[in-house]
Amino acid sequence: SQKIEQNSEALNIQEGKTATLTCNYTNYSPAYLQWYRQDPGRGPVFLLLIRENEKEKRKERLKVTFDTTLKQSLFHITASQPADSATYLCALDTGDSSYKLIFGSGTRLLVRP
Amino acid sequence: DADVTQTPRNRITKTGKRIMLECSQTKGHDRMYWYRQDPGLGLRLIYYSFDVKDINKGEISDGYSVSRQAQAKFSLSLESAIPNQTALYFCATSESGAVGTDTQYFGPGTRLTVL
């Protein structure tokens, strides 16, 4: 069956360090992968999109990689700040041209000052 | 003003009651979605609509119905609420575009509790 996995354990890091979050998937062939940020009690907010033919995408302190062989995406936040503390969700298109996204359950990031 | 609004923001109801959650958007997007979010399960798609006349079931549509009253409005109904429908509900919109490239814009959510 199709599955998206994100580390359910919270990631706890020191301010200034690089945070790395992982998104693994099985039985999908997505053309695109997206990352969203969700703060408590709020809706997810789009951060980055990466296509299957792109190895890496950057936006300010954010970097996303997409390895279709490993079926994995890594999401990096460099020079992390306490304001980066949130839950980060990955989402994949279903690969069947249906315009739907499948979301992972998210990984909570806590950046200590 | 927010681009995607949801009402009510919080609702407590009893088993068997009919509940309607409303979503409005000012983004002019054709596509609208309803999700529910449960701890540890992530966002799951209930229904989605690509225009006023196109409504489709998502992965967990049982016990729910929807109505697309206009391009800007998409309502979710629970005909007879049950406790396991207690969850955080999100409405989202996206603009027509190539598959997978249309980012989704979410409302603030409705926290529903069914006693």
Short mmCIF file of C-alpha atoms in Angstrom, two decimals:
data_model
loop_
_atom_site.label_atom_id
_atom_site.label_comp_id
_atom_site.label_asym_id
_atom_site.label_seq_id
_atom_site.Cartn_x
_atom_site.Cartn_y
_atom_site.Cartn_z
CA SER A 1 0.00 0.00 0.00
CA GLN A 2 1.05 3.61 -0.48
CA LYS A 3 2.72 5.14 2.51
CA ILE A 4 4.48 8.36 3.50
CA GLU A 5 6.62 8.31 6.61
CA GLN A 6 7.98 11.17 8.64
CA ASN A 7 9.75 10.77 11.94
CA SER A 8 7.06 10.93 14.59
CA GLU A 9 9.55 11.80 17.29
CA ALA A 10 10.18 15.48 17.81
CA LEU A 11 13.52 16.87 16.69
CA ASN A 12 15.11 18.96 19.40
CA ILE A 13 18.12 21.10 18.39
CA GLN A 14 20.13 24.06 19.57
CA GLU A 15 19.66 27.47 17.97
CA GLY A 16 22.15 28.05 15.17
CA LYS A 17 22.40 24.39 14.19
CA THR A 18 21.04 22.84 11.03
CA ALA A 19 17.80 20.91 11.35
CA THR A 20 17.28 17.99 8.98
CA LEU A 21 13.89 16.36 8.59
CA THR A 22 13.18 13.25 6.56
CA CYS A 23 10.26 12.18 4.40
CA ASN A 24 10.22 8.64 3.01
CA TYR A 25 7.59 7.15 0.75
CA THR A 26 6.73 3.76 -0.66
CA ASN A 27 4.62 2.60 -3.58
CA TYR A 28 4.36 6.08 -5.05
CA SER A 29 5.81 7.64 -8.15
CA PRO A 30 5.26 11.31 -7.40
CA ALA A 31 6.17 13.95 -9.91
CA TYR A 32 6.38 16.58 -7.18
CA LEU A 33 6.93 16.85 -3.46
CA GLN A 34 5.94 19.77 -1.26
CA TRP A 35 6.85 20.85 2.25
CA TYR A 36 4.50 22.74 4.57
CA ARG A 37 4.89 24.30 7.99
CA GLN A 38 2.16 24.03 10.61
CA ASP A 39 2.01 25.98 13.85
CA PRO A 40 -0.19 24.77 16.73
CA GLY A 41 -3.85 25.49 16.11
CA ARG A 42 -3.24 26.79 12.59
CA GLY A 43 -3.50 25.50 9.07
CA PRO A 44 -0.42 24.33 7.16
CA VAL A 45 1.49 26.93 5.15
CA PHE A 46 3.32 26.05 1.94
CA LEU A 47 7.12 26.39 1.99
CA LEU A 48 8.76 24.68 -0.99
CA LEU A 49 8.02 22.47 -3.97
CA ILE A 50 10.55 20.24 -5.71
CA ARG A 51 10.04 18.32 -8.94
CA GLU A 52 11.18 14.75 -9.57
CA ASN A 53 13.86 15.93 -11.99
CA GLU A 54 15.30 18.40 -9.47
CA LYS A 55 17.92 17.22 -7.01
CA GLU A 56 17.80 20.25 -4.74
CA LYS A 57 15.80 23.40 -4.13
CA ARG A 58 16.68 26.36 -1.92
CA LYS A 59 14.79 29.25 -0.42
CA GLU A 60 16.60 31.50 2.01
CA ARG A 61 17.63 29.22 4.94
CA LEU A 62 15.60 26.28 3.62
CA LYS A 63 16.89 23.49 1.40
CA VAL A 64 15.02 20.48 0.09
CA THR A 65 16.43 17.44 -1.68
CA PHE A 66 14.50 14.80 -3.57
CA ASP A 67 15.96 11.36 -4.32
CA THR A 68 13.52 9.31 -6.38
CA THR A 69 15.82 6.27 -6.22
CA LEU A 70 15.86 6.24 -2.43
CA LYS A 71 12.23 7.50 -2.38
CA GLN A 72 13.23 10.13 0.09
CA SER A 73 13.21 13.89 0.60
CA LEU A 74 15.32 15.75 3.13
CA PHE A 75 14.32 19.17 4.44
CA HIS A 76 17.06 21.32 5.95
CA ILE A 77 16.83 24.53 7.94
CA THR A 78 20.23 26.15 8.36
CA ALA A 79 21.08 28.55 11.19
CA SER A 80 17.91 27.48 12.94
CA GLN A 81 16.04 29.92 15.18
CA PRO A 82 13.47 29.39 17.94
CA ALA A 83 10.90 30.89 15.55
CA ASP A 84 11.45 27.86 13.31
CA SER A 85 9.84 25.65 15.97
CA ALA A 86 6.77 24.09 14.34
CA THR A 87 5.56 20.89 12.74
CA TYR A 88 6.75 20.28 9.18
CA LEU A 89 4.67 18.21 6.78
CA CYS A 90 5.70 16.69 3.50
CA ALA A 91 3.13 16.11 0.78
CA LEU A 92 3.29 14.24 -2.51
CA ASP A 93 1.09 14.29 -5.52
CA THR A 94 -0.52 10.91 -5.96
CA GLY A 95 1.10 10.32 -9.35
CA ASP A 96 -2.21 9.58 -11.03
CA SER A 97 -2.95 13.05 -12.41
CA SER A 98 -5.74 13.50 -9.87
CA TYR A 99 -4.54 16.86 -8.48
CA LYS A 100 -4.66 15.47 -4.97
CA LEU A 101 -1.91 15.60 -2.37
CA ILE A 102 -1.10 12.93 0.18
CA PHE A 103 0.32 14.32 3.42
CA GLY A 104 2.73 12.80 5.87
CA SER A 105 1.89 13.05 9.57
CA GLY A 106 4.62 15.61 10.16
CA THR A 107 7.69 16.01 12.34
CA ARG A 108 7.75 18.49 15.18
CA LEU A 109 10.85 20.66 15.37
CA LEU A 110 11.85 22.40 18.58
CA VAL A 111 14.72 24.87 18.44
CA ARG A 112 16.17 25.73 21.85
CA PRO A 113 17.57 29.25 22.41
CA ASP B 1 -8.67 39.66 5.82
CA ALA B 2 -7.82 36.00 5.58
CA ASP B 3 -7.98 34.41 2.14
CA VAL B 4 -9.58 31.20 3.40
CA THR B 5 -11.99 31.42 6.29
CA GLN B 6 -13.76 28.68 8.21
CA THR B 7 -16.75 28.86 10.52
CA PRO B 8 -17.18 27.96 13.25
CA ARG B 9 -13.65 27.81 14.68
CA ASN B 10 -14.72 25.59 17.54
CA ARG B 11 -17.78 23.43 17.98
CA ILE B 12 -18.91 21.01 20.63
CA THR B 13 -21.87 18.85 19.78
CA LYS B 14 -23.59 15.65 20.80
CA THR B 15 -23.76 12.28 19.13
CA GLY B 16 -26.46 12.14 16.47
CA LYS B 17 -26.59 15.87 15.77
CA ARG B 18 -26.25 17.29 12.27
CA ILE B 19 -23.33 19.65 11.90
CA MET B 20 -22.26 21.93 9.05
CA LEU B 21 -18.79 23.41 8.71
CA GLU B 22 -18.42 26.26 6.26
CA CYS B 23 -15.50 27.43 4.18
CA SER B 24 -15.19 30.59 2.13
CA GLN B 25 -12.29 31.83 0.01
CA THR B 26 -11.41 35.08 -1.68
CA LYS B 27 -8.49 33.72 -3.69
CA GLY B 28 -10.59 33.00 -6.76
CA HIS B 29 -9.40 29.38 -6.85
CA ASP B 30 -11.43 26.69 -8.54
CA ARG B 31 -10.24 23.78 -6.41
CA MET B 32 -11.34 23.30 -2.83
CA TYR B 33 -10.68 20.50 -0.35
CA TRP B 34 -11.81 19.29 3.06
CA TYR B 35 -9.36 17.45 5.32
CA ARG B 36 -9.45 16.15 8.83
CA GLN B 37 -6.38 16.00 11.05
CA ASP B 38 -5.95 13.58 13.92
CA PRO B 39 -2.88 13.27 16.14
CA GLY B 40 -0.35 10.93 14.55
CA LEU B 41 -2.41 10.43 11.39
CA GLY B 42 -1.73 13.62 9.54
CA LEU B 43 -4.12 15.23 7.12
CA ARG B 44 -6.63 12.94 5.44
CA LEU B 45 -8.74 14.01 2.49
CA ILE B 46 -12.51 13.84 2.97
CA TYR B 47 -13.87 15.46 -0.20
CA TYR B 48 -12.57 17.68 -2.96
CA SER B 49 -14.11 19.81 -5.67
CA PHE B 50 -12.53 21.15 -8.84
CA ASP B 51 -15.46 23.38 -9.74
CA VAL B 52 -19.06 23.93 -8.71
CA LYS B 53 -20.26 20.89 -10.65
CA ASP B 54 -17.36 18.57 -9.85
CA ILE B 55 -17.30 16.97 -6.40
CA ASN B 56 -15.29 13.89 -5.53
CA LYS B 57 -14.87 11.61 -2.55
CA GLY B 58 -11.54 11.45 -0.80
CA GLU B 59 -10.10 8.59 1.22
CA ILE B 60 -12.43 8.98 4.23
CA SER B 61 -15.78 10.28 2.94
CA ASP B 62 -18.06 7.91 4.86
CA GLY B 63 -20.26 9.82 7.30
CA TYR B 64 -19.66 13.15 5.54
CA SER B 65 -21.28 15.08 2.72
CA VAL B 66 -20.39 18.33 0.99
CA SER B 67 -21.97 21.13 -0.95
CA ARG B 68 -20.26 23.55 -3.33
CA GLN B 69 -22.63 26.47 -3.29
CA ALA B 70 -20.44 28.75 -5.39
CA GLN B 71 -16.85 28.96 -6.53
CA ALA B 72 -16.00 30.61 -3.23
CA LYS B 73 -17.97 28.39 -0.83
CA PHE B 74 -17.57 24.74 0.10
CA SER B 75 -19.45 23.28 3.07
CA LEU B 76 -18.90 20.02 4.91
CA SER B 77 -21.76 18.30 6.72
CA LEU B 78 -21.84 15.54 9.27
CA GLU B 79 -25.35 14.16 8.98
CA SER B 80 -25.28 12.32 12.30
CA ALA B 81 -22.14 13.11 14.27
CA ILE B 82 -20.34 10.35 16.15
CA PRO B 83 -17.48 10.64 18.69
CA ASN B 84 -14.79 9.33 16.33
CA GLN B 85 -15.45 12.35 14.12
CA THR B 86 -13.86 14.48 16.81
CA ALA B 87 -10.93 16.09 15.01
CA LEU B 88 -9.47 19.26 13.55
CA TYR B 89 -11.01 20.02 10.15
CA PHE B 90 -9.29 22.07 7.49
CA CYS B 91 -10.53 23.57 4.27
CA ALA B 92 -7.97 24.27 1.55
CA THR B 93 -7.94 25.79 -1.92
CA SER B 94 -5.61 25.58 -4.88
CA GLU B 95 -5.32 27.27 -8.22
CA SER B 96 -5.70 25.30 -11.44
CA GLY B 97 -2.32 24.27 -12.74
CA ALA B 98 -0.18 21.32 -13.67
CA VAL B 99 -0.57 18.22 -11.55
CA GLY B 100 1.26 18.44 -8.26
CA THR B 101 2.41 22.00 -8.75
CA ASP B 102 -0.65 23.63 -7.29
CA THR B 103 0.17 24.52 -3.73
CA GLN B 104 -2.66 24.42 -1.28
CA TYR B 105 -3.81 27.30 0.89
CA PHE B 106 -5.38 26.28 4.16
CA GLY B 107 -7.96 27.88 6.38
CA PRO B 108 -7.43 28.26 10.13
CA GLY B 109 -9.30 25.05 10.96
CA THR B 110 -12.39 24.05 12.90
CA ARG B 111 -11.95 22.08 16.08
CA LEU B 112 -14.95 19.75 16.37
CA THR B 113 -15.72 17.74 19.48
CA VAL B 114 -18.51 15.15 19.43
CA LEU B 115 -19.62 14.02 22.87
#
